mmCIF file of C-alpha atoms in Angstrom:
data_model
loop_
_atom_site.group_PDB
_atom_site.id
_atom_site.type_symbol
_atom_site.label_atom_id
_atom_site.label_comp_id
_atom_site.label_asym_id
_atom_site.label_seq_id
_atom_site.Cartn_x
_atom_site.Cartn_y
_atom_site.Cartn_z
ATOM 1 C CA UNK A 297 14.407 12.335 17.078
ATOM 2 C CA UNK A 298 17.385 15.280 15.255
ATOM 3 C CA UNK A 299 16.016 18.956 14.499
ATOM 4 C CA UNK A 300 17.677 22.147 14.099
ATOM 5 C CA UNK A 301 15.036 24.186 14.242
ATOM 6 C CA UNK A 302 13.249 25.235 16.957
ATOM 7 C CA UNK A 303 9.485 26.924 18.239
ATOM 8 C CA UNK A 304 6.429 26.062 15.579
ATOM 9 C CA UNK A 305 9.415 24.733 12.484
ATOM 10 C CA UNK A 306 11.298 22.971 15.291
ATOM 11 C CA UNK A 307 8.173 20.475 16.166
ATOM 12 C CA UNK A 308 7.335 19.965 12.419
ATOM 13 C CA UNK A 309 11.373 18.923 12.361
ATOM 14 C CA UNK A 310 10.739 17.008 15.463
ATOM 15 C CA UNK A 311 7.318 14.742 14.149
ATOM 16 C CA UNK A 312 9.175 14.260 10.492
ATOM 17 C CA UNK A 313 12.942 13.080 11.561
ATOM 18 C CA UNK A 314 13.568 9.360 12.647
ATOM 19 C CA UNK A 315 11.699 7.708 15.507
ATOM 20 C CA UNK A 316 12.473 4.465 17.399
ATOM 21 C CA UNK A 317 9.551 2.722 19.010
ATOM 22 C CA UNK A 318 11.001 -1.099 20.367
ATOM 23 C CA UNK A 319 7.440 -2.722 20.784
ATOM 24 C CA UNK A 320 9.143 -6.889 21.520
ATOM 25 C CA UNK A 321 8.915 -7.742 17.492
ATOM 26 C CA UNK A 322 12.321 -5.503 16.136
ATOM 27 C CA UNK A 323 13.268 -6.069 20.148
ATOM 28 C CA UNK A 324 13.218 -10.086 19.562
ATOM 29 C CA UNK A 325 14.684 -9.004 15.940
ATOM 30 C CA UNK A 326 17.897 -7.160 17.993
ATOM 31 C CA UNK A 327 18.024 -9.337 20.627
ATOM 32 C CA UNK A 328 18.380 -12.127 17.966
ATOM 33 C CA UNK A 329 21.146 -10.226 16.192
ATOM 34 C CA UNK A 330 23.112 -9.630 19.357
ATOM 35 C CA UNK A 331 22.861 -13.172 20.975
ATOM 36 C CA UNK A 332 25.001 -14.179 17.022
ATOM 37 C CA UNK A 333 27.326 -11.058 17.290
ATOM 38 C CA UNK A 334 28.672 -11.397 21.252
ATOM 39 C CA UNK A 335 28.917 -15.521 20.513
ATOM 40 C CA UNK A 336 32.121 -16.636 19.355
ATOM 41 C CA UNK A 337 34.145 -16.777 16.917
ATOM 42 C CA UNK A 338 34.159 -20.493 14.679
ATOM 43 C CA UNK A 339 34.986 -21.992 12.331
ATOM 44 C CA UNK A 340 31.060 -21.767 10.691
ATOM 45 C CA UNK A 341 29.054 -18.709 12.173
ATOM 46 C CA UNK A 342 25.015 -19.029 12.499
ATOM 47 C CA UNK A 343 23.328 -16.002 10.772
ATOM 48 C CA UNK A 344 20.674 -14.064 10.829
ATOM 49 C CA UNK A 345 17.644 -13.504 7.763
ATOM 50 C CA UNK A 346 15.464 -10.976 8.889
ATOM 51 C CA UNK A 347 12.530 -10.206 5.491
ATOM 52 C CA UNK A 348 9.325 -9.197 5.390
ATOM 53 C CA UNK A 349 7.540 -6.607 3.126
ATOM 54 C CA UNK A 350 8.178 -2.755 1.715
ATOM 55 C CA UNK A 351 8.084 -0.194 4.645
ATOM 56 C CA UNK A 352 7.902 -2.400 7.908
ATOM 57 C CA UNK A 353 10.746 -1.295 9.952
ATOM 58 C CA UNK A 354 13.642 -3.921 7.948
ATOM 59 C CA UNK A 355 16.609 -0.886 7.238
ATOM 60 C CA UNK A 356 15.792 0.827 10.935
ATOM 61 C CA UNK A 357 15.858 -2.387 12.806
ATOM 62 C CA UNK A 358 19.719 -3.023 10.976
ATOM 63 C CA UNK A 359 20.358 0.898 12.091
ATOM 64 C CA UNK A 360 19.232 0.897 15.434
ATOM 65 C CA UNK A 361 21.933 -2.185 16.319
ATOM 66 C CA UNK A 362 24.747 -0.620 13.675
ATOM 67 C CA UNK A 363 24.477 2.617 16.534
ATOM 68 C CA UNK A 364 24.298 0.452 19.440
ATOM 69 C CA UNK A 365 27.342 -1.334 17.561
ATOM 70 C CA UNK A 366 29.343 1.540 16.207
ATOM 71 C CA UNK A 367 33.029 1.959 15.826
ATOM 72 C CA UNK A 368 34.658 3.029 18.449
ATOM 73 C CA UNK A 369 39.117 3.902 18.853
ATOM 74 C CA UNK A 370 41.837 3.274 21.165
ATOM 75 C CA UNK A 371 43.245 6.018 21.534
ATOM 76 C CA UNK A 372 45.759 4.253 23.579
ATOM 77 C CA UNK A 373 46.725 1.383 21.001
ATOM 78 C CA UNK A 374 45.942 4.105 18.520
ATOM 79 C CA UNK A 375 43.868 1.686 16.296
ATOM 80 C CA UNK A 376 39.363 1.425 15.960
ATOM 81 C CA UNK A 377 37.154 -1.438 16.280
ATOM 82 C CA UNK A 378 34.181 -2.038 14.358
ATOM 83 C CA UNK A 379 32.575 -4.264 15.872
ATOM 84 C CA UNK A 380 29.328 -4.367 13.378
ATOM 85 C CA UNK A 381 29.637 -2.770 8.795
ATOM 86 C CA UNK A 382 26.562 -2.189 8.096
ATOM 87 C CA UNK A 383 25.787 -2.372 3.599
ATOM 88 C CA UNK A 384 23.450 -1.784 1.202
ATOM 89 C CA UNK A 385 23.653 -4.533 -1.192
ATOM 90 C CA UNK A 386 24.225 -2.891 -4.695
ATOM 91 C CA UNK A 387 21.630 -2.558 -7.381
ATOM 92 C CA UNK A 388 22.881 -5.679 -9.099
ATOM 93 C CA UNK A 389 25.820 -8.688 -7.195
ATOM 94 C CA UNK A 390 28.594 -6.946 -8.512
ATOM 95 C CA UNK A 391 32.252 -8.207 -6.141
ATOM 96 C CA UNK A 392 34.751 -4.856 -7.262
ATOM 97 C CA UNK A 393 31.443 -2.716 -6.496
ATOM 98 C CA UNK A 394 30.626 -3.970 -2.723
ATOM 99 C CA UNK A 395 34.443 -4.386 -2.676
ATOM 100 C CA UNK A 396 35.269 -1.113 -3.396
ATOM 101 C CA UNK A 397 31.161 -0.463 -0.678
ATOM 102 C CA UNK A 398 32.894 -1.540 1.943
ATOM 103 C CA UNK A 399 36.146 -0.107 1.299
ATOM 104 C CA UNK A 400 34.578 3.226 1.299
ATOM 105 C CA UNK A 401 32.466 2.207 4.045
ATOM 106 C CA UNK A 402 35.610 1.911 6.869
ATOM 107 C CA UNK A 403 37.326 5.173 5.929
ATOM 108 C CA UNK A 404 39.885 3.254 3.716
ATOM 109 C CA UNK A 405 42.451 6.038 2.742
ATOM 110 C CA UNK A 406 42.133 7.213 -0.923
ATOM 111 C CA UNK A 407 44.714 4.813 -1.815
ATOM 112 C CA UNK A 408 42.355 2.094 -1.198
ATOM 113 C CA UNK A 409 40.197 3.135 -2.869
ATOM 114 C CA UNK A 410 42.225 3.914 -6.407
ATOM 115 C CA UNK A 411 42.494 0.263 -6.389
ATOM 116 C CA UNK A 412 39.446 -0.055 -8.559
ATOM 117 C CA UNK A 413 41.488 -0.654 -12.170
ATOM 118 C CA UNK A 414 43.154 -3.956 -10.264
ATOM 119 C CA UNK A 415 41.572 -7.125 -9.941
ATOM 120 C CA UNK A 416 39.306 -8.380 -8.122
ATOM 121 C CA UNK A 417 41.511 -10.932 -6.499
ATOM 122 C CA UNK A 418 43.958 -7.893 -5.313
ATOM 123 C CA UNK A 419 40.257 -6.118 -4.007
ATOM 124 C CA UNK A 420 39.838 -8.949 -2.171
ATOM 125 C CA UNK A 421 42.264 -9.237 -0.452
ATOM 126 C CA UNK A 422 42.938 -5.468 0.691
ATOM 127 C CA UNK A 423 39.471 -5.937 1.844
ATOM 128 C CA UNK A 424 39.750 -9.431 4.316
ATOM 129 C CA UNK A 425 43.073 -7.406 6.001
ATOM 130 C CA UNK A 426 41.371 -4.292 6.631
ATOM 131 C CA UNK A 427 38.364 -5.787 8.143
ATOM 132 C CA UNK A 428 40.581 -7.922 10.232
ATOM 133 C CA UNK A 429 42.759 -5.122 11.632
ATOM 134 C CA UNK A 430 38.752 -3.410 12.537
ATOM 135 C CA UNK A 431 38.303 -6.473 14.510
ATOM 136 C CA UNK A 432 35.161 -7.623 12.588
ATOM 137 C CA UNK A 433 32.270 -9.773 14.052
ATOM 138 C CA UNK A 434 29.202 -8.652 11.565
ATOM 139 C CA UNK A 435 28.375 -7.957 8.272
ATOM 140 C CA UNK A 436 24.713 -6.748 7.833
ATOM 141 C CA UNK A 437 23.271 -6.258 3.902
ATOM 142 C CA UNK A 438 20.463 -4.477 3.840
ATOM 143 C CA UNK A 439 18.109 -4.780 0.828
ATOM 144 C CA UNK A 440 19.864 -8.050 -0.484
ATOM 145 C CA UNK A 441 17.029 -8.460 -2.426
ATOM 146 C CA UNK A 442 19.352 -7.315 -4.606
ATOM 147 C CA UNK A 443 20.557 -10.239 -6.006
ATOM 148 C CA UNK A 444 18.121 -11.517 -7.818
ATOM 149 C CA UNK A 445 18.932 -8.296 -10.753
ATOM 150 C CA UNK A 446 21.700 -10.233 -11.971
ATOM 151 C CA UNK A 447 22.220 -14.166 -13.911
ATOM 152 C CA UNK A 448 22.069 -17.089 -11.949
ATOM 153 C CA UNK A 449 25.863 -17.315 -12.414
ATOM 154 C CA UNK A 450 25.804 -13.124 -10.850
ATOM 155 C CA UNK A 451 23.722 -14.673 -6.829
ATOM 156 C CA UNK A 452 26.026 -18.183 -6.386
ATOM 157 C CA UNK A 453 28.935 -14.999 -7.653
ATOM 158 C CA UNK A 454 28.075 -12.772 -5.152
ATOM 159 C CA UNK A 455 26.526 -15.364 -2.487
ATOM 160 C CA UNK A 456 29.645 -16.748 -2.273
ATOM 161 C CA UNK A 457 31.826 -13.187 -1.618
ATOM 162 C CA UNK A 458 29.596 -13.031 1.600
ATOM 163 C CA UNK A 459 29.946 -16.398 2.891
ATOM 164 C CA UNK A 460 34.059 -16.341 1.539
ATOM 165 C CA UNK A 461 34.227 -13.099 4.026
ATOM 166 C CA UNK A 462 31.809 -14.913 6.851
ATOM 167 C CA UNK A 463 34.616 -18.184 6.764
ATOM 168 C CA UNK A 464 37.206 -16.066 6.363
ATOM 169 C CA UNK A 465 36.630 -13.662 9.281
ATOM 170 C CA UNK A 466 34.798 -15.932 11.546
ATOM 171 C CA UNK A 467 32.161 -12.616 11.575
ATOM 172 C CA UNK A 468 27.873 -13.416 11.554
ATOM 173 C CA UNK A 469 26.165 -12.474 8.275
ATOM 174 C CA UNK A 470 22.765 -10.858 8.383
ATOM 175 C CA UNK A 471 20.293 -10.217 5.886
ATOM 176 C CA UNK A 472 18.279 -8.436 5.811
ATOM 177 C CA UNK A 473 15.257 -7.536 2.328
ATOM 178 C CA UNK A 474 11.473 -8.398 1.615
ATOM 179 C CA UNK A 475 10.718 -11.370 1.429
ATOM 180 C CA UNK A 476 12.646 -12.683 -2.707
ATOM 181 C CA UNK A 477 14.962 -11.681 -0.634
ATOM 182 C CA UNK A 478 14.179 -15.503 0.170
ATOM 183 C CA UNK A 479 14.934 -16.016 -3.226
ATOM 184 C CA UNK A 480 18.155 -15.139 -3.734
ATOM 185 C CA UNK A 481 19.854 -17.030 -0.816
ATOM 186 C CA UNK A 482 19.100 -20.128 -1.425
ATOM 187 C CA UNK A 483 20.577 -19.828 -3.910
ATOM 188 C CA UNK A 484 23.235 -21.398 -1.913
ATOM 189 C CA UNK A 485 22.944 -23.833 -0.167
ATOM 190 C CA UNK A 486 25.001 -23.538 1.858
ATOM 191 C CA UNK A 487 24.397 -20.227 2.662
ATOM 192 C CA UNK A 488 20.715 -20.673 3.679
ATOM 193 C CA UNK A 489 20.981 -22.957 6.039
ATOM 194 C CA UNK A 490 23.401 -21.042 8.079
ATOM 195 C CA UNK A 491 21.247 -17.703 8.072
ATOM 196 C CA UNK A 492 17.680 -18.382 9.852
ATOM 197 C CA UNK A 493 14.614 -17.057 8.824
ATOM 198 C CA UNK A 494 12.680 -14.272 11.267
ATOM 199 C CA UNK A 495 10.076 -13.546 8.963
ATOM 200 C CA UNK A 496 8.184 -9.696 10.370
ATOM 201 C CA UNK A 497 4.379 -9.839 9.173
ATOM 202 C CA UNK A 498 2.357 -7.266 8.474
ATOM 203 C CA UNK A 499 0.526 -4.640 10.970
ATOM 204 C CA UNK A 500 -2.919 -5.966 11.561
ATOM 205 C CA UNK A 501 -5.936 -4.112 13.535
ATOM 206 C CA UNK A 502 -5.784 -6.186 16.947
ATOM 207 C CA UNK A 503 -4.963 -4.428 20.577
ATOM 208 C CA UNK A 504 -1.016 -4.478 19.744
ATOM 209 C CA UNK A 505 -1.046 -1.739 16.470
ATOM 210 C CA UNK A 506 -2.900 0.282 18.371
ATOM 211 C CA UNK A 507 -0.599 0.214 21.529
ATOM 212 C CA UNK A 508 1.719 1.114 18.906
ATOM 213 C CA UNK A 509 -0.500 4.390 17.194
ATOM 214 C CA UNK A 510 -0.552 5.692 22.207
ATOM 215 C CA UNK A 511 3.271 5.175 21.742
ATOM 216 C CA UNK A 512 3.422 7.135 18.604
ATOM 217 C CA UNK A 513 1.463 10.025 19.870
ATOM 218 C CA UNK A 514 2.964 9.816 22.256
ATOM 219 C CA UNK A 515 6.663 10.599 21.305
ATOM 220 C CA UNK A 516 5.726 13.184 19.227
ATOM 221 C CA UNK A 517 5.354 16.802 19.934
ATOM 222 C CA UNK A 518 1.911 16.838 18.368
ATOM 223 C CA UNK A 519 -0.510 19.963 18.747
ATOM 224 C CA UNK A 520 -3.707 17.847 19.071
ATOM 225 C CA UNK A 521 -2.861 15.381 22.113
ATOM 226 C CA UNK A 522 -5.506 12.098 21.741
ATOM 227 C CA UNK A 523 -5.974 10.304 25.183
ATOM 228 C CA UNK A 524 -7.746 6.495 25.301
ATOM 229 C CA UNK A 525 -8.102 4.629 22.579
ATOM 230 C CA UNK A 526 -6.714 5.937 19.521
ATOM 231 C CA UNK A 527 -10.015 6.480 16.798
ATOM 232 C CA UNK A 528 -7.740 6.015 13.380
ATOM 233 C CA UNK A 529 -6.758 2.280 14.482
ATOM 234 C CA UNK A 530 -10.014 0.598 13.563
ATOM 235 C CA UNK A 531 -10.209 2.804 10.298
ATOM 236 C CA UNK A 532 -6.922 1.738 8.501
ATOM 237 C CA UNK A 533 -5.994 -1.293 6.659
ATOM 238 C CA UNK A 534 -2.155 -1.633 7.911
ATOM 239 C CA UNK A 535 0.102 -4.081 6.061
ATOM 240 C CA UNK A 536 3.098 -1.861 7.029
ATOM 241 C CA UNK A 537 5.207 1.370 8.492
ATOM 242 C CA UNK A 538 4.455 3.004 5.502
ATOM 243 C CA UNK A 539 0.972 3.108 5.926
ATOM 244 C CA UNK A 540 1.335 4.923 9.727
ATOM 245 C CA UNK A 541 2.737 8.023 7.722
ATOM 246 C CA UNK A 542 -1.599 7.943 6.163
ATOM 247 C CA UNK A 543 -1.798 8.018 10.156
ATOM 248 C CA UNK A 544 0.193 10.606 11.327
ATOM 249 C CA UNK A 545 -1.090 13.231 8.247
ATOM 250 C CA UNK A 546 -4.745 13.015 9.691
ATOM 251 C CA UNK A 547 -3.321 13.806 13.582
ATOM 252 C CA UNK A 548 -2.901 16.617 12.475
ATOM 253 C CA UNK A 549 -3.027 18.721 9.114
ATOM 254 C CA UNK A 550 -1.245 21.782 10.285
ATOM 255 C CA UNK A 551 0.419 22.621 7.124
ATOM 256 C CA UNK A 552 1.633 20.744 3.685
ATOM 257 C CA UNK A 553 5.120 20.138 4.997
ATOM 258 C CA UNK A 554 3.872 18.905 8.096
ATOM 259 C CA UNK A 555 1.628 16.178 6.255
ATOM 260 C CA UNK A 556 3.156 12.319 6.127
ATOM 261 C CA UNK A 557 6.476 12.690 4.467
ATOM 262 C CA UNK A 558 8.260 10.556 6.414
ATOM 263 C CA UNK A 559 11.112 8.592 5.286
ATOM 264 C CA UNK A 560 12.506 7.063 8.838
ATOM 265 C CA UNK A 561 9.519 5.694 10.962
ATOM 266 C CA UNK A 562 10.613 2.837 11.868
ATOM 267 C CA UNK A 563 7.401 0.728 14.405
ATOM 268 C CA UNK A 564 9.113 -1.625 16.400
ATOM 269 C CA UNK A 565 9.017 -3.905 13.296
#
């Protein structure tokens, strides 16, 4: 959690900031991803497709792993190692835009980004060269269901790009998206065979959900603290983390600003 304020404003800022609550199902996904990134390089690297309803916590899982494998600069060798690269799929399957996003994400020099006018093949060579020098081990693509915004031909070409990068760099591929993401990935049979599917189910009103709410309440600097069983867990039909934002507004309606317009909650899922 992060805040720049103090006192009451700081407390509210803490409530509204990003929170990671590592519950078993989230840790299970992270463990699978870590095993992939630590696996020895091979010609056909395995991967993972994580899918579930919107707001279930997929993006926060991806960001959590990205922080664990942040770029490291070796001052003795004068090089930066980037074991993991997290990207958001472009709004439509566009190879050129995707390659330019990669160059920007790795902090490529302005000269490299000026390759916009050059061919896709030139961008491809530049991207592969840079990522190889960075020692990349895993490419994570969030919002992969964006592929479905393109034509069938555009989807196939974009999936070919993902498979090519994984092959060329001997790097694992991890994709995140809603259930439609499964249909997008299955558009490439070879790629689909490499990606195990991991479904994140919706929350249910059960003991696991109650435990999560208790942990969440304990992690927040609320003015009103509940002890024992959370009375709200039995009242909500919760399907995703976005629904849990409603719960936070009911816990402590101090100000309109404190009501739950929180963008960064991951409830360990």
